[in-house]
């Protein structure tokens, strides 16, 4: 049914949109796809704030339309032809798009089944409750869809088949067999991207501190093993833990090089099924250097993998425990840390276990223990190998790790 709101501008071809920047127009277009853009706060779900729609007509195959109005978003559907009324043409940099405003509306003119209707497409268009100008434009759009084979999407039976033939902007999930490598040298010779498992010892954790300018004597702050042995644990939590996406492990704001250059979090999360970031406390991305008798290689570790490496202790628990049980400045050695941890655990037992354990101290002991190569190495790692990346830029990314067995305790495998 036609809306009571009048037209605020002419019906135009998409190829002429750049000539109407700042003006209202009417469009008859086919909807290729739409993307709901939403924000997500950890624990509170998400809310759609706008919809980006990709449309086309016989003069221009692809053209962006932005819809903010909830009532319009709910009516958009892929594979249909719509009359979009009173959209404003805007320009952002080199991009021209149409934007729906408070006075905008839409009307579905053709549905997928109309292309194979027994009544015939021409008769359906003739019976449409729109003006002659819109019917003429609709005829042209329908003819274009048939020529471009998009009209096959008009059948409910053929619609899914047509969608499968269209190119998509994501990779389909494929099971990849894991290659078992006997040594790091064998892993180093992999020429194809794959998954791989191997045994290796932990040599170093390298944290690239790029969010502040370090003086030359402070460079050792980036090497965690040296820092634990000589510099103590001062500010270790502040450096290794930050705010970011708990799924992809990207920090919210990571300062690079200078005070004016920033690397902000990407708009979409590449590892979330709904492409939404889950903001919370995370471990900063770091490089885990591992070695065996033949080679020494870096593995990229992000938040989820870091949790596995640190005994399934999330960054949030470490940070909250650190704030609650800030250690004495003198407690910088491994023996003192163990003694301190035992005292605190004994205190918890005496209180009947009514308080949470000191996750910070547990995490710190795990860090110290990780570098005692002779007692608990090698670890068994599973990684993804991306041959399109450099070795120092994430060619190996950790997926899972098997922790070594302690005395009287079976090994525990952590899987992403």
mmCIF file of C-alpha atoms in Angstrom:
data_model
loop_
_atom_site.group_PDB
_atom_site.id
_atom_site.type_symbol
_atom_site.label_atom_id
_atom_site.label_comp_id
_atom_site.label_asym_id
_atom_site.label_seq_id
_atom_site.Cartn_x
_atom_site.Cartn_y
_atom_site.Cartn_z
ATOM 1 C CA UNK A 1 0.000 0.000 0.000
ATOM 2 C CA UNK A 2 1.316 3.393 -0.932
ATOM 3 C CA UNK A 3 2.353 5.715 1.860
ATOM 4 C CA UNK A 4 0.725 9.065 2.512
ATOM 5 C CA UNK A 5 4.097 10.820 2.544
ATOM 6 C CA UNK A 6 4.782 12.596 -0.741
ATOM 7 C CA UNK A 7 7.885 12.542 -2.895
ATOM 8 C CA UNK A 8 10.608 15.028 -1.967
ATOM 9 C CA UNK A 9 12.673 14.443 -5.090
ATOM 10 C CA UNK A 10 12.849 12.726 -8.492
ATOM 11 C CA UNK A 11 13.085 9.015 -9.300
ATOM 12 C CA UNK A 12 16.656 8.556 -10.492
ATOM 13 C CA UNK A 13 18.999 5.916 -11.922
ATOM 14 C CA UNK A 14 21.769 4.833 -9.552
ATOM 15 C CA UNK A 15 24.432 5.850 -12.072
ATOM 16 C CA UNK A 16 23.346 9.489 -11.612
ATOM 17 C CA UNK A 17 23.379 9.493 -7.795
ATOM 18 C CA UNK A 18 26.571 11.575 -7.550
ATOM 19 C CA UNK A 19 24.737 14.448 -9.272
ATOM 20 C CA UNK A 20 22.175 14.597 -6.440
ATOM 21 C CA UNK A 21 24.461 14.846 -3.378
ATOM 22 C CA UNK A 22 22.535 16.665 -0.656
ATOM 23 C CA UNK A 23 19.131 16.124 -2.363
ATOM 24 C CA UNK A 24 16.218 13.748 -1.754
ATOM 25 C CA UNK A 25 15.583 11.058 -4.382
ATOM 26 C CA UNK A 26 13.437 7.988 -5.076
ATOM 27 C CA UNK A 27 14.970 4.626 -6.041
ATOM 28 C CA UNK A 28 13.697 1.367 -7.546
ATOM 29 C CA UNK A 29 16.361 -1.190 -6.673
ATOM 30 C CA UNK A 30 17.125 -4.876 -6.184
ATOM 31 C CA UNK A 31 18.554 -5.873 -2.754
ATOM 32 C CA UNK A 32 21.732 -7.964 -3.045
ATOM 33 C CA UNK A 33 22.553 -8.217 0.662
ATOM 34 C CA UNK A 34 22.317 -6.372 3.972
ATOM 35 C CA UNK A 35 24.524 -6.159 7.043
ATOM 36 C CA UNK A 36 23.201 -5.210 10.500
ATOM 37 C CA UNK A 37 25.767 -2.989 12.240
ATOM 38 C CA UNK A 38 25.525 -3.295 16.015
ATOM 39 C CA UNK A 39 27.470 -2.716 19.149
ATOM 40 C CA UNK A 40 28.030 -5.268 21.884
ATOM 41 C CA UNK A 41 28.886 -4.812 25.534
ATOM 42 C CA UNK A 42 30.133 -7.878 27.378
ATOM 43 C CA UNK A 43 27.282 -9.584 29.168
ATOM 44 C CA UNK A 44 24.572 -7.237 27.895
ATOM 45 C CA UNK A 45 24.057 -8.577 24.367
ATOM 46 C CA UNK A 46 23.943 -6.405 21.274
ATOM 47 C CA UNK A 47 21.635 -3.879 19.682
ATOM 48 C CA UNK A 48 21.349 -3.083 15.971
ATOM 49 C CA UNK A 49 21.886 0.630 15.357
ATOM 50 C CA UNK A 50 21.901 0.694 11.557
ATOM 51 C CA UNK A 51 21.728 -1.537 8.507
ATOM 52 C CA UNK A 52 24.041 -1.317 5.502
ATOM 53 C CA UNK A 53 22.230 -2.482 2.373
ATOM 54 C CA UNK A 54 23.808 -3.229 -1.012
ATOM 55 C CA UNK A 55 21.367 -2.557 -3.856
ATOM 56 C CA UNK A 56 21.499 -2.316 -7.653
ATOM 57 C CA UNK A 57 19.567 -1.402 -10.786
ATOM 58 C CA UNK A 58 20.116 -1.700 -14.544
ATOM 59 C CA UNK A 59 22.454 1.315 -14.574
ATOM 60 C CA UNK A 60 24.680 0.414 -11.621
ATOM 61 C CA UNK A 61 24.995 -3.098 -10.207
ATOM 62 C CA UNK A 62 26.076 -2.165 -6.693
ATOM 63 C CA UNK A 63 25.245 0.899 -4.601
ATOM 64 C CA UNK A 64 25.275 1.377 -0.782
ATOM 65 C CA UNK A 65 22.220 2.433 1.217
ATOM 66 C CA UNK A 66 22.294 3.121 4.972
ATOM 67 C CA UNK A 67 19.114 2.583 7.007
ATOM 68 C CA UNK A 68 18.846 3.766 10.629
ATOM 69 C CA UNK A 69 15.067 3.465 11.074
ATOM 70 C CA UNK A 70 13.980 0.290 12.874
ATOM 71 C CA UNK A 71 10.671 -0.067 11.012
ATOM 72 C CA UNK A 72 12.468 0.037 7.644
ATOM 73 C CA UNK A 73 15.193 -2.394 8.709
ATOM 74 C CA UNK A 74 12.609 -5.017 9.619
ATOM 75 C CA UNK A 75 11.130 -4.967 6.077
ATOM 76 C CA UNK A 76 14.356 -5.321 4.078
ATOM 77 C CA UNK A 77 14.854 -8.738 2.464
ATOM 78 C CA UNK A 78 17.435 -10.087 0.033
ATOM 79 C CA UNK A 79 16.216 -10.945 -3.481
ATOM 80 C CA UNK A 80 13.356 -8.430 -3.589
ATOM 81 C CA UNK A 81 12.833 -5.227 -5.574
ATOM 82 C CA UNK A 82 11.858 -2.173 -3.526
ATOM 83 C CA UNK A 83 10.712 1.372 -4.117
ATOM 84 C CA UNK A 84 12.730 3.458 -1.664
ATOM 85 C CA UNK A 85 11.155 6.863 -1.075
ATOM 86 C CA UNK A 86 12.762 10.094 0.097
ATOM 87 C CA UNK A 87 16.342 8.954 0.575
ATOM 88 C CA UNK A 88 19.047 11.584 0.847
ATOM 89 C CA UNK A 89 22.196 11.212 -1.267
ATOM 90 C CA UNK A 90 25.330 11.867 0.790
ATOM 91 C CA UNK A 91 29.073 11.735 0.176
ATOM 92 C CA UNK A 92 31.734 10.476 2.609
ATOM 93 C CA UNK A 93 35.176 10.986 1.115
ATOM 94 C CA UNK A 94 35.087 9.247 -2.260
ATOM 95 C CA UNK A 95 31.972 7.217 -1.423
ATOM 96 C CA UNK A 96 28.478 8.262 -2.485
ATOM 97 C CA UNK A 97 25.573 6.557 -0.730
ATOM 98 C CA UNK A 98 21.860 6.941 -0.048
ATOM 99 C CA UNK A 99 20.704 7.453 3.528
ATOM 100 C CA UNK A 100 17.218 6.838 4.935
ATOM 101 C CA UNK A 101 15.861 9.633 7.155
ATOM 102 C CA UNK A 102 12.732 10.200 9.258
ATOM 103 C CA UNK A 103 10.614 10.883 6.150
ATOM 104 C CA UNK A 104 11.878 7.836 4.224
ATOM 105 C CA UNK A 105 9.802 4.748 3.494
ATOM 106 C CA UNK A 106 9.903 1.642 1.327
ATOM 107 C CA UNK A 107 7.492 -0.517 -0.648
ATOM 108 C CA UNK A 108 8.144 -4.039 -1.954
ATOM 109 C CA UNK A 109 7.375 -4.174 -5.702
ATOM 110 C CA UNK A 110 8.608 -7.655 -6.658
ATOM 111 C CA UNK A 111 9.207 -10.784 -4.601
ATOM 112 C CA UNK A 112 11.303 -13.826 -5.630
ATOM 113 C CA UNK A 113 8.280 -15.913 -6.651
ATOM 114 C CA UNK A 114 6.986 -13.165 -8.961
ATOM 115 C CA UNK A 115 9.588 -14.053 -11.597
ATOM 116 C CA UNK A 116 8.021 -17.500 -12.072
ATOM 117 C CA UNK A 117 4.406 -16.541 -11.363
ATOM 118 C CA UNK A 118 1.751 -18.119 -13.664
ATOM 119 C CA UNK A 119 0.245 -14.642 -14.126
ATOM 120 C CA UNK A 120 3.391 -13.445 -15.863
ATOM 121 C CA UNK A 121 5.837 -10.767 -14.787
ATOM 122 C CA UNK A 122 4.488 -8.078 -17.131
ATOM 123 C CA UNK A 123 0.962 -8.488 -15.787
ATOM 124 C CA UNK A 124 2.167 -8.295 -12.173
ATOM 125 C CA UNK A 125 4.066 -5.092 -12.906
ATOM 126 C CA UNK A 126 1.005 -3.642 -14.662
ATOM 127 C CA UNK A 127 -1.131 -4.372 -11.579
ATOM 128 C CA UNK A 128 1.343 -2.719 -9.188
ATOM 129 C CA UNK A 129 -0.178 0.179 -7.267
ATOM 130 C CA UNK A 130 2.448 2.684 -8.347
ATOM 131 C CA UNK A 131 2.687 5.423 -10.945
ATOM 132 C CA UNK A 132 3.647 5.030 -14.594
ATOM 133 C CA UNK A 133 7.171 6.359 -13.992
ATOM 134 C CA UNK A 134 7.823 3.733 -11.318
ATOM 135 C CA UNK A 135 6.347 0.947 -13.499
ATOM 136 C CA UNK A 136 8.634 1.898 -16.371
ATOM 137 C CA UNK A 137 11.650 1.820 -14.071
ATOM 138 C CA UNK A 138 10.479 -1.483 -12.571
ATOM 139 C CA UNK A 139 10.298 -3.026 -16.071
ATOM 140 C CA UNK A 140 13.914 -2.034 -16.688
ATOM 141 C CA UNK A 141 15.116 -3.418 -13.347
ATOM 142 C CA UNK A 142 13.247 -6.715 -13.909
ATOM 143 C CA UNK A 143 14.754 -7.071 -17.400
ATOM 144 C CA UNK A 144 18.229 -6.425 -15.970
ATOM 145 C CA UNK A 145 17.734 -9.106 -13.304
ATOM 146 C CA UNK A 146 16.747 -11.629 -15.954
ATOM 147 C CA UNK A 147 19.724 -10.780 -18.172
ATOM 148 C CA UNK A 148 22.118 -10.962 -15.214
ATOM 149 C CA UNK A 149 20.698 -14.360 -14.138
ATOM 150 C CA UNK A 150 19.726 -12.845 -10.808
ATOM 151 C CA UNK A 151 16.123 -13.530 -11.774
ATOM 152 C CA UNK A 152 16.746 -17.209 -10.969
ATOM 153 C CA UNK A 153 16.726 -16.079 -7.359
ATOM 154 C CA UNK A 154 13.024 -15.333 -7.889
ATOM 155 C CA UNK A 155 12.103 -18.964 -7.343
ATOM 156 C CA UNK A 156 11.932 -20.209 -3.781
ATOM 157 C CA UNK A 157 13.360 -23.531 -5.012
ATOM 158 C CA UNK A 158 16.256 -21.886 -6.843
ATOM 159 C CA UNK A 159 16.923 -19.056 -4.385
ATOM 160 C CA UNK A 160 19.335 -20.937 -2.137
ATOM 161 C CA UNK A 161 21.095 -22.394 -5.199
ATOM 162 C CA UNK A 162 21.579 -18.894 -6.595
ATOM 163 C CA UNK A 163 22.911 -17.630 -3.265
ATOM 164 C CA UNK A 164 25.485 -20.438 -3.286
ATOM 165 C CA UNK A 165 26.678 -19.357 -6.741
ATOM 166 C CA UNK A 166 27.241 -15.770 -5.608
ATOM 167 C CA UNK A 167 30.647 -14.918 -4.206
ATOM 168 C CA UNK A 168 30.723 -14.513 -0.456
ATOM 169 C CA UNK A 169 33.088 -12.434 1.640
ATOM 170 C CA UNK A 170 34.023 -15.137 4.113
ATOM 171 C CA UNK A 171 35.716 -18.520 3.988
ATOM 172 C CA UNK A 172 33.674 -21.648 4.494
ATOM 173 C CA UNK A 173 34.740 -23.802 7.430
ATOM 174 C CA UNK A 174 37.024 -26.612 6.364
ATOM 175 C CA UNK A 175 38.418 -29.342 8.554
ATOM 176 C CA UNK A 176 42.197 -29.263 8.347
ATOM 177 C CA UNK A 177 44.202 -32.314 9.339
ATOM 178 C CA UNK A 178 46.926 -31.739 11.894
ATOM 179 C CA UNK A 179 50.463 -32.453 10.777
ATOM 180 C CA UNK A 180 52.611 -34.034 13.500
ATOM 181 C CA UNK A 181 56.126 -32.619 13.356
ATOM 182 C CA UNK A 182 59.004 -34.461 14.973
ATOM 183 C CA UNK A 183 61.064 -31.274 15.331
ATOM 184 C CA UNK A 184 60.918 -27.522 14.826
ATOM 185 C CA UNK A 185 63.148 -27.932 11.774
ATOM 186 C CA UNK A 186 60.447 -30.036 10.129
ATOM 187 C CA UNK A 187 57.861 -27.396 11.077
ATOM 188 C CA UNK A 188 60.110 -24.666 9.638
ATOM 189 C CA UNK A 189 60.111 -26.417 6.261
ATOM 190 C CA UNK A 190 56.293 -26.389 5.909
ATOM 191 C CA UNK A 191 55.473 -24.692 2.616
ATOM 192 C CA UNK A 192 51.661 -24.824 2.889
ATOM 193 C CA UNK A 193 49.305 -23.376 5.483
ATOM 194 C CA UNK A 194 48.109 -26.080 7.843
ATOM 195 C CA UNK A 195 47.748 -27.095 11.471
ATOM 196 C CA UNK A 196 50.743 -28.637 13.173
ATOM 197 C CA UNK A 197 51.616 -30.181 16.517
ATOM 198 C CA UNK A 198 55.090 -30.537 18.021
ATOM 199 C CA UNK A 199 57.023 -30.699 21.285
ATOM 200 C CA UNK A 200 59.201 -27.791 22.364
ATOM 201 C CA UNK A 201 60.510 -25.966 25.416
ATOM 202 C CA UNK A 202 59.602 -22.403 26.345
ATOM 203 C CA UNK A 203 62.559 -20.093 25.933
ATOM 204 C CA UNK A 204 61.104 -16.603 26.251
ATOM 205 C CA UNK A 205 57.928 -14.542 26.297
ATOM 206 C CA UNK A 206 58.437 -11.351 24.312
ATOM 207 C CA UNK A 207 55.925 -8.566 24.903
ATOM 208 C CA UNK A 208 56.277 -5.781 22.286
ATOM 209 C CA UNK A 209 55.721 -2.655 24.398
ATOM 210 C CA UNK A 210 54.667 -0.159 21.716
ATOM 211 C CA UNK A 211 52.144 1.876 23.686
ATOM 212 C CA UNK A 212 54.865 3.944 25.363
ATOM 213 C CA UNK A 213 58.402 5.073 24.583
ATOM 214 C CA UNK A 214 60.964 3.005 26.483
ATOM 215 C CA UNK A 215 64.406 4.277 27.324
ATOM 216 C CA UNK A 216 67.277 1.974 26.386
ATOM 217 C CA UNK A 217 67.801 0.647 29.952
ATOM 218 C CA UNK A 218 64.089 -0.236 30.100
ATOM 219 C CA UNK A 219 64.141 -2.477 27.018
ATOM 220 C CA UNK A 220 64.365 -5.605 29.191
ATOM 221 C CA UNK A 221 60.773 -4.979 30.268
ATOM 222 C CA UNK A 222 59.767 -6.662 26.997
ATOM 223 C CA UNK A 223 61.504 -9.948 27.930
ATOM 224 C CA UNK A 224 59.395 -11.612 30.617
ATOM 225 C CA UNK A 225 61.857 -14.301 31.754
ATOM 226 C CA UNK A 226 64.624 -11.757 32.372
ATOM 227 C CA UNK A 227 62.117 -9.489 34.018
ATOM 228 C CA UNK A 228 61.085 -12.186 36.493
ATOM 229 C CA UNK A 229 64.687 -13.027 37.350
ATOM 230 C CA UNK A 230 66.267 -9.585 37.607
ATOM 231 C CA UNK A 231 63.660 -6.835 37.531
ATOM 232 C CA UNK A 232 60.988 -8.403 39.706
ATOM 233 C CA UNK A 233 57.246 -8.279 39.053
ATOM 234 C CA UNK A 234 56.718 -4.535 39.338
ATOM 235 C CA UNK A 235 54.077 -3.435 36.796
ATOM 236 C CA UNK A 236 54.083 -6.888 35.126
ATOM 237 C CA UNK A 237 50.293 -7.136 35.375
ATOM 238 C CA UNK A 238 49.861 -3.613 33.995
ATOM 239 C CA UNK A 239 51.987 -4.513 30.971
ATOM 240 C CA UNK A 240 50.593 -7.972 30.221
ATOM 241 C CA UNK A 241 46.902 -7.222 30.907
ATOM 242 C CA UNK A 242 44.722 -4.581 29.283
ATOM 243 C CA UNK A 243 41.224 -3.933 27.895
ATOM 244 C CA UNK A 244 40.236 -5.426 24.533
ATOM 245 C CA UNK A 245 38.189 -8.050 22.707
ATOM 246 C CA UNK A 246 38.137 -11.298 24.680
ATOM 247 C CA UNK A 247 37.478 -13.302 21.486
ATOM 248 C CA UNK A 248 40.074 -12.022 18.994
ATOM 249 C CA UNK A 249 42.441 -10.610 21.640
ATOM 250 C CA UNK A 250 42.833 -7.173 20.037
ATOM 251 C CA UNK A 251 43.514 -4.373 22.560
ATOM 252 C CA UNK A 252 41.036 -1.491 22.450
ATOM 253 C CA UNK A 253 43.724 1.137 22.036
ATOM 254 C CA UNK A 254 47.359 0.235 21.565
ATOM 255 C CA UNK A 255 49.652 3.244 21.283
ATOM 256 C CA UNK A 256 52.317 2.941 18.618
ATOM 257 C CA UNK A 257 55.631 4.741 18.523
ATOM 258 C CA UNK A 258 54.426 8.229 19.386
ATOM 259 C CA UNK A 259 51.715 9.935 21.355
ATOM 260 C CA UNK A 260 49.712 10.730 18.225
ATOM 261 C CA UNK A 261 49.774 7.427 16.346
ATOM 262 C CA UNK A 262 47.209 4.860 17.456
ATOM 263 C CA UNK A 263 46.064 1.417 16.379
ATOM 264 C CA UNK A 264 42.382 1.204 17.271
ATOM 265 C CA UNK A 265 40.342 -1.973 17.485
ATOM 266 C CA UNK A 266 38.950 -3.187 14.106
ATOM 267 C CA UNK A 267 35.250 -2.578 13.440
ATOM 268 C CA UNK A 268 34.498 -6.291 13.135
ATOM 269 C CA UNK A 269 35.760 -9.240 15.172
ATOM 270 C CA UNK A 270 37.231 -11.794 12.769
ATOM 271 C CA UNK A 271 36.767 -14.708 15.201
ATOM 272 C CA UNK A 272 33.260 -14.070 16.486
ATOM 273 C CA UNK A 273 30.357 -15.854 14.778
ATOM 274 C CA UNK A 274 28.342 -12.610 14.821
ATOM 275 C CA UNK A 275 31.413 -10.434 14.041
ATOM 276 C CA UNK A 276 30.904 -8.507 17.289
ATOM 277 C CA UNK A 277 33.680 -7.706 19.753
ATOM 278 C CA UNK A 278 33.274 -8.754 23.378
ATOM 279 C CA UNK A 279 35.082 -6.061 25.327
ATOM 280 C CA UNK A 280 36.663 -7.039 28.641
ATOM 281 C CA UNK A 281 39.968 -7.680 30.388
ATOM 282 C CA UNK A 282 42.460 -9.575 28.196
ATOM 283 C CA UNK A 283 46.072 -10.661 27.967
ATOM 284 C CA UNK A 284 47.991 -8.524 25.504
ATOM 285 C CA UNK A 285 49.196 -10.322 22.345
ATOM 286 C CA UNK A 286 52.766 -11.571 22.730
ATOM 287 C CA UNK A 287 55.333 -13.845 21.081
ATOM 288 C CA UNK A 288 56.195 -17.112 22.788
ATOM 289 C CA UNK A 289 59.661 -18.246 21.710
ATOM 290 C CA UNK A 290 60.049 -22.047 21.814
ATOM 291 C CA UNK A 291 63.043 -24.244 21.072
ATOM 292 C CA UNK A 292 64.310 -27.765 20.682
ATOM 293 C CA UNK A 293 67.680 -29.222 19.693
ATOM 294 C CA UNK A 294 67.259 -28.088 16.091
ATOM 295 C CA UNK A 295 65.507 -24.708 16.013
ATOM 296 C CA UNK A 296 64.204 -21.646 17.848
ATOM 297 C CA UNK A 297 60.837 -20.236 16.643
ATOM 298 C CA UNK A 298 58.264 -17.628 17.757
ATOM 299 C CA UNK A 299 54.569 -18.433 18.262
ATOM 300 C CA UNK A 300 51.935 -15.684 18.271
ATOM 301 C CA UNK A 301 49.698 -15.894 21.355
ATOM 302 C CA UNK A 302 46.474 -13.943 21.842
ATOM 303 C CA UNK A 303 44.058 -13.776 24.763
ATOM 304 C CA UNK A 304 42.286 -17.149 24.497
ATOM 305 C CA UNK A 305 45.520 -19.038 23.845
ATOM 306 C CA UNK A 306 47.236 -17.148 26.680
ATOM 307 C CA UNK A 307 44.542 -18.366 29.075
ATOM 308 C CA UNK A 308 45.371 -21.966 28.093
ATOM 309 C CA UNK A 309 49.084 -21.346 28.526
ATOM 310 C CA UNK A 310 48.510 -19.864 31.990
ATOM 311 C CA UNK A 311 46.520 -22.825 33.303
ATOM 312 C CA UNK A 312 43.059 -21.609 32.242
ATOM 313 C CA UNK A 313 43.346 -18.524 34.461
ATOM 314 C CA UNK A 314 41.567 -15.580 32.724
ATOM 315 C CA UNK A 315 43.181 -12.157 32.719
ATOM 316 C CA UNK A 316 40.218 -10.696 34.579
ATOM 317 C CA UNK A 317 40.813 -12.980 37.592
ATOM 318 C CA UNK A 318 44.528 -12.188 37.646
ATOM 319 C CA UNK A 319 43.883 -8.439 37.561
ATOM 320 C CA UNK A 320 41.169 -8.429 40.232
ATOM 321 C CA UNK A 321 43.276 -10.652 42.478
ATOM 322 C CA UNK A 322 46.315 -8.433 41.936
ATOM 323 C CA UNK A 323 44.365 -5.351 43.012
ATOM 324 C CA UNK A 324 43.102 -7.199 46.094
ATOM 325 C CA UNK A 325 46.405 -8.835 47.105
ATOM 326 C CA UNK A 326 49.111 -6.437 45.945
ATOM 327 C CA UNK A 327 52.404 -8.164 46.821
ATOM 328 C CA UNK A 328 55.100 -6.666 49.031
ATOM 329 C CA UNK A 329 57.919 -5.041 46.980
ATOM 330 C CA UNK A 330 60.354 -7.496 48.583
ATOM 331 C CA UNK A 331 58.483 -10.520 47.205
ATOM 332 C CA UNK A 332 60.274 -10.629 43.877
ATOM 333 C CA UNK A 333 61.962 -14.035 44.007
ATOM 334 C CA UNK A 334 60.454 -17.389 43.109
ATOM 335 C CA UNK A 335 61.057 -18.959 46.533
ATOM 336 C CA UNK A 336 59.504 -15.977 48.293
ATOM 337 C CA UNK A 337 56.537 -16.058 45.936
ATOM 338 C CA UNK A 338 55.977 -19.752 46.614
ATOM 339 C CA UNK A 339 56.280 -19.172 50.358
ATOM 340 C CA UNK A 340 53.875 -16.261 50.163
ATOM 341 C CA UNK A 341 51.413 -18.297 48.093
ATOM 342 C CA UNK A 342 51.553 -21.215 50.581
ATOM 343 C CA UNK A 343 50.869 -18.858 53.487
ATOM 344 C CA UNK A 344 47.890 -17.324 51.709
ATOM 345 C CA UNK A 345 46.515 -20.755 50.778
ATOM 346 C CA UNK A 346 46.957 -21.894 54.390
ATOM 347 C CA UNK A 347 45.101 -18.800 55.526
ATOM 348 C CA UNK A 348 42.278 -19.619 53.126
ATOM 349 C CA UNK A 349 42.100 -23.179 54.530
ATOM 350 C CA UNK A 350 41.974 -21.847 58.092
ATOM 351 C CA UNK A 351 39.079 -19.587 57.094
ATOM 352 C CA UNK A 352 37.194 -22.508 55.626
ATOM 353 C CA UNK A 353 37.845 -21.501 52.000
ATOM 354 C CA UNK A 354 35.428 -18.603 52.216
ATOM 355 C CA UNK A 355 37.590 -16.351 50.054
ATOM 356 C CA UNK A 356 38.738 -16.670 46.450
ATOM 357 C CA UNK A 357 42.296 -17.909 45.922
ATOM 358 C CA UNK A 358 45.029 -15.478 45.002
ATOM 359 C CA UNK A 359 44.950 -15.985 41.219
ATOM 360 C CA UNK A 360 47.687 -13.401 40.767
ATOM 361 C CA UNK A 361 50.126 -15.420 42.862
ATOM 362 C CA UNK A 362 49.128 -18.666 41.118
ATOM 363 C CA UNK A 363 49.648 -17.004 37.724
ATOM 364 C CA UNK A 364 53.011 -15.650 38.820
ATOM 365 C CA UNK A 365 54.198 -19.081 39.967
ATOM 366 C CA UNK A 366 53.073 -20.556 36.628
ATOM 367 C CA UNK A 367 55.160 -17.940 34.828
ATOM 368 C CA UNK A 368 58.225 -18.780 36.929
ATOM 369 C CA UNK A 369 57.684 -22.521 36.508
ATOM 370 C CA UNK A 370 57.339 -22.229 32.739
ATOM 371 C CA UNK A 371 60.978 -21.181 32.420
ATOM 372 C CA UNK A 372 62.360 -24.099 34.503
ATOM 373 C CA UNK A 373 63.148 -26.129 31.408
ATOM 374 C CA UNK A 374 64.740 -29.145 33.009
ATOM 375 C CA UNK A 375 61.797 -29.978 35.260
ATOM 376 C CA UNK A 376 58.684 -29.640 33.138
ATOM 377 C CA UNK A 377 59.586 -29.468 29.467
ATOM 378 C CA UNK A 378 58.919 -30.019 26.700
ATOM 379 C CA UNK A 379 55.375 -28.790 26.183
ATOM 380 C CA UNK A 380 53.217 -30.145 23.384
ATOM 381 C CA UNK A 381 51.871 -27.328 21.207
ATOM 382 C CA UNK A 382 49.285 -27.248 18.449
ATOM 383 C CA UNK A 383 49.476 -24.241 16.121
ATOM 384 C CA UNK A 384 48.073 -22.930 12.872
ATOM 385 C CA UNK A 385 50.643 -22.227 10.169
ATOM 386 C CA UNK A 386 49.954 -19.260 7.873
ATOM 387 C CA UNK A 387 52.643 -19.191 5.189
ATOM 388 C CA UNK A 388 51.448 -15.768 4.009
ATOM 389 C CA UNK A 389 52.927 -14.223 7.164
ATOM 390 C CA UNK A 390 56.474 -13.661 8.331
ATOM 391 C CA UNK A 391 57.875 -15.687 11.217
ATOM 392 C CA UNK A 392 57.999 -12.638 13.460
ATOM 393 C CA UNK A 393 54.534 -11.515 12.378
ATOM 394 C CA UNK A 394 52.345 -14.431 13.361
ATOM 395 C CA UNK A 395 53.150 -17.263 10.934
ATOM 396 C CA UNK A 396 52.641 -19.671 13.837
ATOM 397 C CA UNK A 397 49.627 -19.019 16.080
ATOM 398 C CA UNK A 398 48.950 -21.105 19.153
ATOM 399 C CA UNK A 399 45.745 -23.163 19.273
ATOM 400 C CA UNK A 400 46.325 -25.479 22.253
ATOM 401 C CA UNK A 401 48.990 -26.628 24.667
ATOM 402 C CA UNK A 402 49.528 -29.709 26.854
ATOM 403 C CA UNK A 403 50.943 -28.794 30.226
ATOM 404 C CA UNK A 404 53.670 -31.120 31.533
ATOM 405 C CA UNK A 405 52.915 -33.587 34.331
ATOM 406 C CA UNK A 406 53.823 -32.631 37.871
ATOM 407 C CA UNK A 407 54.736 -35.232 40.467
ATOM 408 C CA UNK A 408 51.758 -37.500 41.080
ATOM 409 C CA UNK A 409 49.545 -35.451 38.765
ATOM 410 C CA UNK A 410 48.559 -36.421 35.184
ATOM 411 C CA UNK A 411 49.173 -33.894 32.398
ATOM 412 C CA UNK A 412 46.331 -31.550 31.573
ATOM 413 C CA UNK A 413 45.544 -30.608 27.974
ATOM 414 C CA UNK A 414 44.034 -27.223 27.236
ATOM 415 C CA UNK A 415 42.229 -26.924 23.931
ATOM 416 C CA UNK A 416 40.989 -23.727 22.332
#
